[in-house]
Amino acid sequence: MTKYQKHDGSVYEGPVLVMPDGRIKSGSTLTADSVRLFLMPERSRDADGGFQSDDPSTPEVNEAWEGGKAPIKKKSRKKK
């Protein structure tokens, strides 16, 4: 089952509604309580259940992540 993440970082595993423009909303119907959701990236696994590594010979696809794209890393703030 696909996991989704709310804006506050909590995990949502329930019915979702995909809008025509590609946005994902919580709930099976669009209501005032619906919130926007984001797909949670998941690592690919091999047949034994271990993590699969990226193949450097294919730079356009990242085999280590489901869907072929790695998540964007958050930038950290510099300490003063």
XYZ file of C-alpha atoms in Angstrom, residues 1-78:
78
model
C 0.000 0.000 0.000
C 1.284 3.426 -0.879
C 2.076 5.700 2.048
C 1.360 9.407 1.962
C 2.681 12.221 4.107
C 0.776 15.250 5.377
C 2.285 18.733 5.372
C 3.086 18.453 9.101
C 5.116 15.273 8.507
C 2.631 12.727 9.856
C 1.923 9.579 7.836
C -1.501 9.054 6.231
C -2.657 5.591 5.161
C -6.266 5.890 4.064
C -8.427 6.581 1.036
C -7.121 9.281 -1.290
C -8.540 11.385 -4.100
C -6.337 12.339 -7.063
C -7.333 15.711 -8.507
C -7.250 16.298 -12.316
C -4.169 18.532 -11.949
C -2.250 15.771 -10.100
C -2.677 16.929 -6.494
C -3.486 14.233 -3.944
C -6.115 14.907 -1.266
C -7.127 12.861 1.792
C -10.493 11.110 1.902
C -12.544 9.370 -0.752
C -14.461 12.594 -1.575
C -13.377 16.223 -1.567
C -14.622 17.965 1.580
C -13.560 20.939 3.697
C -11.610 18.535 5.950
C -9.487 17.181 3.080
C -5.790 18.020 3.276
C -3.090 17.851 0.623
C -0.882 14.771 0.721
C 2.558 14.006 -0.686
C 3.988 10.635 -1.752
C 6.554 9.194 0.630
C 9.651 7.904 -1.175
C 10.486 4.240 -0.564
C 13.713 2.338 -1.113
C 13.775 -0.525 -3.621
C 14.492 -3.990 -2.290
C 16.072 -7.020 -3.934
C 14.732 -10.596 -3.836
C 16.330 -11.261 -0.411
C 14.725 -8.160 1.138
C 17.884 -6.045 1.293
C 18.217 -2.577 -0.169
C 18.969 -2.388 -3.888
C 21.823 -0.134 -4.990
C 21.884 2.348 -7.852
C 23.441 1.274 -11.158
C 25.961 3.957 -12.248
C 25.670 2.930 -15.922
C 22.102 4.365 -16.063
C 22.375 8.024 -14.944
C 18.768 8.903 -15.884
C 17.185 6.263 -13.574
C 17.920 5.700 -9.891
C 17.274 2.012 -9.196
C 17.734 2.495 -5.434
C 14.344 4.247 -5.107
C 10.826 3.153 -6.101
C 9.727 5.120 -9.154
C 13.304 5.800 -10.277
C 13.740 9.199 -8.598
C 15.581 9.911 -5.364
C 13.932 12.268 -2.866
C 15.161 15.840 -2.705
C 17.432 16.382 0.271
C 16.499 19.143 2.679
C 19.041 21.905 3.100
C 20.277 22.426 6.625
C 20.821 25.834 8.132
C 24.329 26.859 9.083
